[in-house]
């Protein structure tokens, strides 16, 4: 039997429509400052998409482009400037940064109240403690996809492949908060198939093209593919889609699965940040 294909594009569109409605209820349109360092083509495309959809939802585009050879201190000073700018509700520094820059120090300069990527140590700490904060967009988007697909996580065995700060680690924390029993696999996991084939819900975020085949998947499992890879034959994920769709109960495609959710959650985080700031101001 072929898996239900989870339509991330449709869910993301609904989220963006909700964002546009929330924007209209605010006293003033929220502002999102994306910061792009240099001209990396993949990063430039990601940022262009974020800016386009942010404008379409009524969020002000306060983009900053800086040269690839910017000094660490200058980039941190720019973040500080944006922290102090009343028009800016959300700050997103597009990663990865050029090799001479230390990303962690730059990200941690961002005011946690404006950290719409949810990547500062402060917001990561709130998430680790199960407290309210701005959450990383990709794992938060996966949670919404699971919810919209009607997947009840309580008591289920969820397996996350990957333990990065961006995806795997926060993903495992969100699944735990949703009462799943969570296993985290990584590059040193000894027998990946043994772990993944016990999963009711499998989240693949290893960054390895088509790592997950039919053998990795328990029949009927829900499989969420976070990976994005551009190959000679087009885009693919960490999951071998054609193989796994014959085994899984539900599966996200690449493209059109998690990718659109990441941007939609960025917009939602921006509105959340703006409305919190509005509540705080007289
Ligand atoms: P990363 O390289 O920082 O982390 C990869 C993780 O996978 C590591 O923890 C590593 O231990 C683990 N891993 C690597 N090879 C493995 C293997 N063979 N078996 C088990 N574990 C393995 O990557 P990331 O930033 O977490 O991103 C992961 C993937 O998700 C990438 O393909 C990235 O492009 C994609 N991504 C997609 C979106 C989206 O919007 N769809 C957003 C962020 C990242």
Short mmCIF file of C-alpha atoms and ligand atoms in Angstrom, two decimals:
data_model
loop_
_atom_site.label_atom_id
_atom_site.label_comp_id
_atom_site.label_asym_id
_atom_site.label_seq_id
_atom_site.Cartn_x
_atom_site.Cartn_y
_atom_site.Cartn_z
CA UNK A 1 0.00 0.00 0.00
CA UNK A 2 1.25 3.44 -0.87
CA UNK A 3 1.80 5.97 1.91
CA UNK A 4 -0.34 9.05 2.45
CA UNK A 5 1.74 11.95 1.13
CA UNK A 6 1.74 14.81 3.64
CA UNK A 7 1.30 18.07 1.73
CA UNK A 8 3.63 20.57 3.40
CA UNK A 9 2.84 23.23 0.80
CA UNK A 10 -0.85 23.22 1.70
CA UNK A 11 -0.24 23.28 5.46
CA UNK A 12 2.34 26.05 5.04
CA UNK A 13 -0.13 28.10 2.99
CA UNK A 14 -2.69 27.83 5.80
CA UNK A 15 -0.07 28.94 8.35
CA UNK A 16 0.87 31.93 6.19
CA UNK A 17 -2.80 32.90 5.80
CA UNK A 18 -3.14 32.76 9.59
CA UNK A 19 -0.04 34.94 9.88
CA UNK A 20 -1.51 37.51 7.48
CA UNK A 21 -4.70 37.66 9.59
CA UNK A 22 -2.66 38.12 12.79
CA UNK A 23 -0.57 40.85 11.15
CA UNK A 24 -3.75 42.77 10.35
CA UNK A 25 -4.70 42.73 14.05
CA UNK A 26 -1.43 44.27 15.25
CA UNK A 27 -1.06 48.02 15.88
CA UNK A 28 1.63 48.21 13.19
CA UNK A 29 3.06 45.72 10.68
CA UNK A 30 5.89 43.62 12.16
CA UNK A 31 9.39 43.97 10.70
CA UNK A 32 11.74 41.10 9.87
CA UNK A 33 15.45 41.80 9.36
CA UNK A 34 17.12 39.01 7.42
CA UNK A 35 20.91 39.34 7.36
CA UNK A 36 22.77 37.79 4.43
CA UNK A 37 26.56 37.70 4.59
CA UNK A 38 28.17 37.37 1.16
CA UNK A 39 26.75 35.92 -2.03
CA UNK A 40 26.46 32.16 -1.39
CA UNK A 41 23.89 31.15 -4.06
CA UNK A 42 21.93 28.64 -1.92
CA UNK A 43 21.71 31.11 1.00
CA UNK A 44 20.70 33.91 -1.40
CA UNK A 45 17.80 31.77 -2.70
CA UNK A 46 16.64 30.86 0.84
CA UNK A 47 16.71 34.50 1.94
CA UNK A 48 14.95 35.70 -1.23
CA UNK A 49 12.13 33.20 -0.58
CA UNK A 50 11.83 34.25 3.04
CA UNK A 51 11.65 37.93 2.05
CA UNK A 52 9.07 37.32 -0.67
CA UNK A 53 6.73 35.37 1.61
CA UNK A 54 7.26 37.79 4.49
CA UNK A 55 6.13 40.70 2.29
CA UNK A 56 3.17 38.67 0.99
CA UNK A 57 2.00 38.13 4.60
CA UNK A 58 2.17 41.88 5.36
CA UNK A 59 5.47 41.74 7.29
CA UNK A 60 7.93 44.55 6.56
CA UNK A 61 11.08 43.40 4.79
CA UNK A 62 14.03 45.04 6.58
CA UNK A 63 16.73 42.98 4.87
CA UNK A 64 20.44 43.72 5.31
CA UNK A 65 23.06 42.52 2.84
CA UNK A 66 26.69 42.66 3.99
CA UNK A 67 29.93 41.70 2.24
CA UNK A 68 31.44 38.23 2.66
CA UNK A 69 34.61 39.71 4.21
CA UNK A 70 32.78 41.56 7.01
CA UNK A 71 34.68 41.38 10.32
CA UNK A 72 33.24 39.51 13.33
CA UNK A 73 32.96 42.75 15.30
CA UNK A 74 31.18 44.58 12.48
CA UNK A 75 28.62 41.78 12.09
CA UNK A 76 27.99 41.68 15.84
CA UNK A 77 27.62 45.48 15.80
CA UNK A 78 24.99 45.15 13.06
CA UNK A 79 23.07 42.64 15.19
CA UNK A 80 23.24 45.08 18.12
CA UNK A 81 21.94 47.86 15.90
CA UNK A 82 18.98 45.68 14.86
CA UNK A 83 18.37 44.74 18.51
CA UNK A 84 17.95 48.44 19.28
CA UNK A 85 15.84 49.25 16.21
CA UNK A 86 12.17 49.71 17.20
CA UNK A 87 11.01 48.79 13.68
CA UNK A 88 12.67 45.37 13.88
CA UNK A 89 10.65 42.60 15.56
CA UNK A 90 12.59 39.63 14.21
CA UNK A 91 16.24 39.08 13.30
CA UNK A 92 17.46 36.15 11.20
CA UNK A 93 21.14 35.75 10.39
CA UNK A 94 21.28 33.32 7.47
CA UNK A 95 23.60 30.40 8.18
CA UNK A 96 26.14 29.09 7.36
CA UNK A 97 28.44 32.09 7.69
CA UNK A 98 31.78 32.38 5.86
CA UNK A 99 34.56 30.39 7.57
CA UNK A 100 36.27 33.37 9.25
CA UNK A 101 33.15 34.18 11.26
CA UNK A 102 32.04 32.51 14.47
CA UNK A 103 28.31 31.86 14.05
CA UNK A 104 27.54 31.02 17.71
CA UNK A 105 28.86 34.40 18.92
CA UNK A 106 26.84 36.25 16.25
CA UNK A 107 23.62 34.34 16.99
CA UNK A 108 23.99 34.88 20.72
CA UNK A 109 24.15 38.64 20.16
CA UNK A 110 20.53 38.52 18.95
CA UNK A 111 18.01 39.77 21.53
CA UNK A 112 16.16 36.54 22.51
CA UNK A 113 12.87 38.45 22.11
CA UNK A 114 13.76 39.03 18.43
CA UNK A 115 15.32 35.60 17.84
CA UNK A 116 12.77 34.36 15.29
CA UNK A 117 15.03 31.46 14.26
CA UNK A 118 14.96 30.23 17.89
CA UNK A 119 18.69 29.54 17.83
CA UNK A 120 20.08 31.68 20.66
CA UNK A 121 21.37 29.82 23.70
CA UNK A 122 18.65 31.55 25.73
CA UNK A 123 15.77 30.22 23.61
CA UNK A 124 17.43 26.80 23.30
CA UNK A 125 17.55 26.74 27.12
CA UNK A 126 13.85 27.58 27.40
CA UNK A 127 13.05 24.78 24.96
CA UNK A 128 15.24 22.32 26.85
CA UNK A 129 13.27 23.16 30.01
CA UNK A 130 9.94 22.87 28.21
CA UNK A 131 9.21 26.57 28.73
CA UNK A 132 7.70 29.08 26.30
CA UNK A 133 10.07 30.81 23.90
CA UNK A 134 10.74 31.27 20.22
CA UNK A 135 11.31 27.78 18.77
CA UNK A 136 13.54 26.76 15.86
CA UNK A 137 11.45 26.95 12.68
CA UNK A 138 12.18 23.56 11.08
CA UNK A 139 11.38 21.31 14.07
CA UNK A 140 8.40 23.49 15.01
CA UNK A 141 7.20 23.12 11.40
CA UNK A 142 7.56 19.33 11.63
CA UNK A 143 5.42 19.30 14.79
CA UNK A 144 2.71 21.26 13.01
CA UNK A 145 2.82 18.92 10.01
CA UNK A 146 2.39 15.92 12.34
CA UNK A 147 -0.50 17.63 14.08
CA UNK A 148 -2.21 18.53 10.80
CA UNK A 149 -1.75 14.96 9.54
CA UNK A 150 -3.60 13.77 12.66
CA UNK A 151 -0.64 11.87 14.11
CA UNK A 152 -1.11 11.42 17.86
CA UNK A 153 2.36 11.31 19.40
CA UNK A 154 1.51 10.37 22.99
CA UNK A 155 3.17 7.09 23.89
CA UNK A 156 4.52 6.61 20.35
CA UNK A 157 8.12 5.71 19.66
CA UNK A 158 9.71 8.55 17.72
CA UNK A 159 13.21 8.22 16.26
CA UNK A 160 15.14 11.33 15.22
CA UNK A 161 18.18 10.94 12.98
CA UNK A 162 20.50 13.87 13.66
CA UNK A 163 21.42 15.87 16.76
CA UNK A 164 22.26 19.32 15.37
CA UNK A 165 21.30 22.52 17.21
CA UNK A 166 19.24 23.52 14.16
CA UNK A 167 17.12 20.40 13.72
CA UNK A 168 17.80 17.12 15.53
CA UNK A 169 18.23 18.27 19.13
CA UNK A 170 15.24 20.66 19.29
CA UNK A 171 13.19 18.12 17.32
CA UNK A 172 13.81 15.48 20.00
CA UNK A 173 12.84 17.97 22.72
CA UNK A 174 9.57 18.94 21.02
CA UNK A 175 8.64 15.28 20.48
CA UNK A 176 9.38 14.54 24.13
CA UNK A 177 7.14 17.44 25.17
CA UNK A 178 4.40 15.90 23.02
CA UNK A 179 4.77 12.72 25.14
CA UNK A 180 6.51 10.56 22.54
CA UNK A 181 9.25 8.19 23.66
CA UNK A 182 12.25 9.49 21.75
CA UNK A 183 15.43 7.88 20.45
CA UNK A 184 18.11 10.12 18.91
CA UNK A 185 20.42 8.56 16.30
CA UNK A 186 23.56 10.20 14.95
CA UNK A 187 26.72 9.51 12.98
CA UNK A 188 28.06 7.23 15.75
CA UNK A 189 24.91 5.14 16.08
CA UNK A 190 25.99 1.51 15.62
CA UNK A 191 22.96 -0.08 13.98
CA UNK A 192 20.75 2.55 12.39
CA UNK A 193 18.31 0.08 10.82
CA UNK A 194 17.72 -1.61 14.19
CA UNK A 195 16.79 1.77 15.73
CA UNK A 196 14.75 3.27 12.91
CA UNK A 197 12.76 0.11 12.11
CA UNK A 198 11.18 0.31 15.60
CA UNK A 199 9.91 3.85 15.00
CA UNK A 200 6.24 4.76 14.82
CA UNK A 201 7.40 8.22 13.74
CA UNK A 202 10.74 8.62 11.99
CA UNK A 203 12.32 12.04 11.45
CA UNK A 204 15.28 12.00 9.04
CA UNK A 205 17.63 14.96 9.46
CA UNK A 206 21.07 13.49 8.76
CA UNK A 207 21.93 15.50 5.66
CA UNK A 208 22.75 12.33 3.69
CA UNK A 209 20.91 11.89 0.39
CA UNK A 210 18.52 8.88 0.34
CA UNK A 211 20.03 7.42 3.54
CA UNK A 212 16.69 5.92 4.55
CA UNK A 213 15.40 3.02 2.48
CA UNK A 214 12.51 0.60 2.91
CA UNK A 215 14.54 -1.56 5.35
CA UNK A 216 14.78 1.34 7.80
CA UNK A 217 11.03 1.79 8.08
CA UNK A 218 8.44 -0.08 10.10
CA UNK A 219 5.36 -0.79 7.94
CA UNK A 220 2.76 1.92 8.51
CA UNK A 221 5.19 4.35 10.19
CA UNK A 222 5.04 8.12 9.65
CA UNK A 223 8.22 9.35 7.98
CA UNK A 224 9.22 13.02 7.91
CA UNK A 225 12.08 13.91 5.59
CA UNK A 226 13.94 17.04 6.65
CA UNK A 227 16.90 16.60 4.28
CA UNK A 228 17.28 18.76 1.19
CA UNK A 229 19.80 17.90 -1.50
CA UNK A 230 20.24 19.22 -5.00
CA UNK A 231 21.47 16.41 -7.25
CA UNK A 232 22.07 16.07 -10.99
CA UNK A 233 18.66 14.42 -11.26
CA UNK A 234 16.80 17.06 -9.22
CA UNK A 235 16.05 17.56 -5.53
CA UNK A 236 15.87 14.73 -3.02
CA UNK A 237 15.79 14.27 0.72
CA UNK A 238 17.38 11.94 3.27
CA UNK A 239 14.67 9.40 2.42
CA UNK A 240 14.48 7.26 -0.70
CA UNK A 241 10.96 8.43 -1.52
CA UNK A 242 10.05 5.77 -4.10
CA UNK A 243 11.13 2.90 -1.83
CA UNK A 244 9.75 4.23 1.41
CA UNK A 245 6.34 5.26 0.09
CA UNK A 246 5.59 1.54 -0.42
CA UNK A 247 6.20 0.81 3.29
CA UNK A 248 5.34 3.94 5.27
CA UNK A 249 1.84 4.93 6.37
CA UNK A 250 2.53 8.62 5.75
CA UNK A 251 5.49 10.43 4.21
CA UNK A 252 6.59 13.97 3.38
CA UNK A 253 7.90 14.68 -0.13
CA UNK A 254 11.00 16.71 -1.05
CA UNK A 255 10.35 19.33 -2.25
CA UNK A 256 6.94 20.28 -0.86
CA UNK A 257 7.20 18.76 2.62
CA UNK A 258 9.19 20.29 5.48
CA UNK A 259 10.82 23.08 3.41
CA UNK A 260 7.73 25.32 3.04
CA UNK A 261 6.93 24.80 6.73
CA UNK A 262 10.28 26.23 7.80
CA UNK A 263 9.52 29.58 6.15
CA UNK A 264 5.90 29.59 7.36
CA UNK A 265 7.09 29.10 10.96
CA UNK A 266 9.61 31.92 10.54
CA UNK A 267 6.74 34.24 9.65
CA UNK A 268 4.68 32.92 12.57
CA UNK A 269 7.59 33.45 14.96
CA UNK A 270 7.95 37.02 13.66
CA UNK A 271 4.29 37.77 14.41
CA UNK A 272 4.65 36.10 17.83
CA UNK A 273 7.70 38.25 18.60
CA UNK A 274 5.89 41.40 17.42
CA UNK A 275 2.77 40.74 19.47
CA UNK A 276 4.83 40.04 22.62
CA UNK A 277 6.70 43.30 22.12
CA UNK A 278 3.37 45.08 21.58
CA UNK A 279 2.00 43.61 24.83
CA UNK A 280 5.07 44.86 26.69
CA UNK A 281 4.88 48.40 25.33
CA UNK A 282 2.31 50.84 26.68
P1 LIG B 1 24.03 18.81 10.36
O1 LIG B 1 25.04 18.36 9.36
O2 LIG B 1 24.33 19.94 11.25
O3 LIG B 1 23.63 17.57 11.28
C1 LIG B 1 23.46 16.29 10.76
C2 LIG B 1 23.26 15.29 11.90
O4 LIG B 1 23.04 14.02 11.33
C3 LIG B 1 24.45 15.16 12.83
O5 LIG B 1 23.99 15.21 14.17
C4 LIG B 1 25.05 13.80 12.50
O6 LIG B 1 25.54 13.13 13.66
C5 LIG B 1 23.87 13.03 11.92
N1 LIG B 1 24.28 12.09 10.88
C6 LIG B 1 25.05 12.34 9.81
N2 LIG B 1 25.22 11.22 9.07
C7 LIG B 1 24.53 10.24 9.71
C8 LIG B 1 24.32 8.86 9.46
N3 LIG B 1 24.86 8.26 8.38
N4 LIG B 1 23.57 8.16 10.32
C9 LIG B 1 23.01 8.75 11.40
N5 LIG B 1 23.18 10.06 11.68
C10 LIG B 1 23.92 10.80 10.86
O7 LIG B 1 22.70 19.09 9.49
P2 LIG B 1 21.35 19.88 9.90
O8 LIG B 1 21.60 21.35 9.85
O9 LIG B 1 20.76 19.28 11.13
O10 LIG B 1 20.45 19.52 8.64
C11 LIG B 1 20.12 18.18 8.31
C12 LIG B 1 19.48 18.14 6.95
O11 LIG B 1 18.29 18.89 6.96
C13 LIG B 1 20.32 18.74 5.81
O12 LIG B 1 20.07 18.00 4.62
C14 LIG B 1 19.77 20.12 5.67
O13 LIG B 1 19.94 20.65 4.36
C15 LIG B 1 18.32 19.87 5.95
N6 LIG B 1 17.58 21.03 6.46
C16 LIG B 1 16.38 21.26 5.89
C17 LIG B 1 15.60 22.29 6.34
C18 LIG B 1 14.26 22.49 5.72
O14 LIG B 1 13.71 23.57 5.81
N7 LIG B 1 13.70 21.46 5.09
C19 LIG B 1 16.05 23.12 7.37
C20 LIG B 1 17.27 22.84 7.97
C21 LIG B 1 18.03 21.79 7.51
#
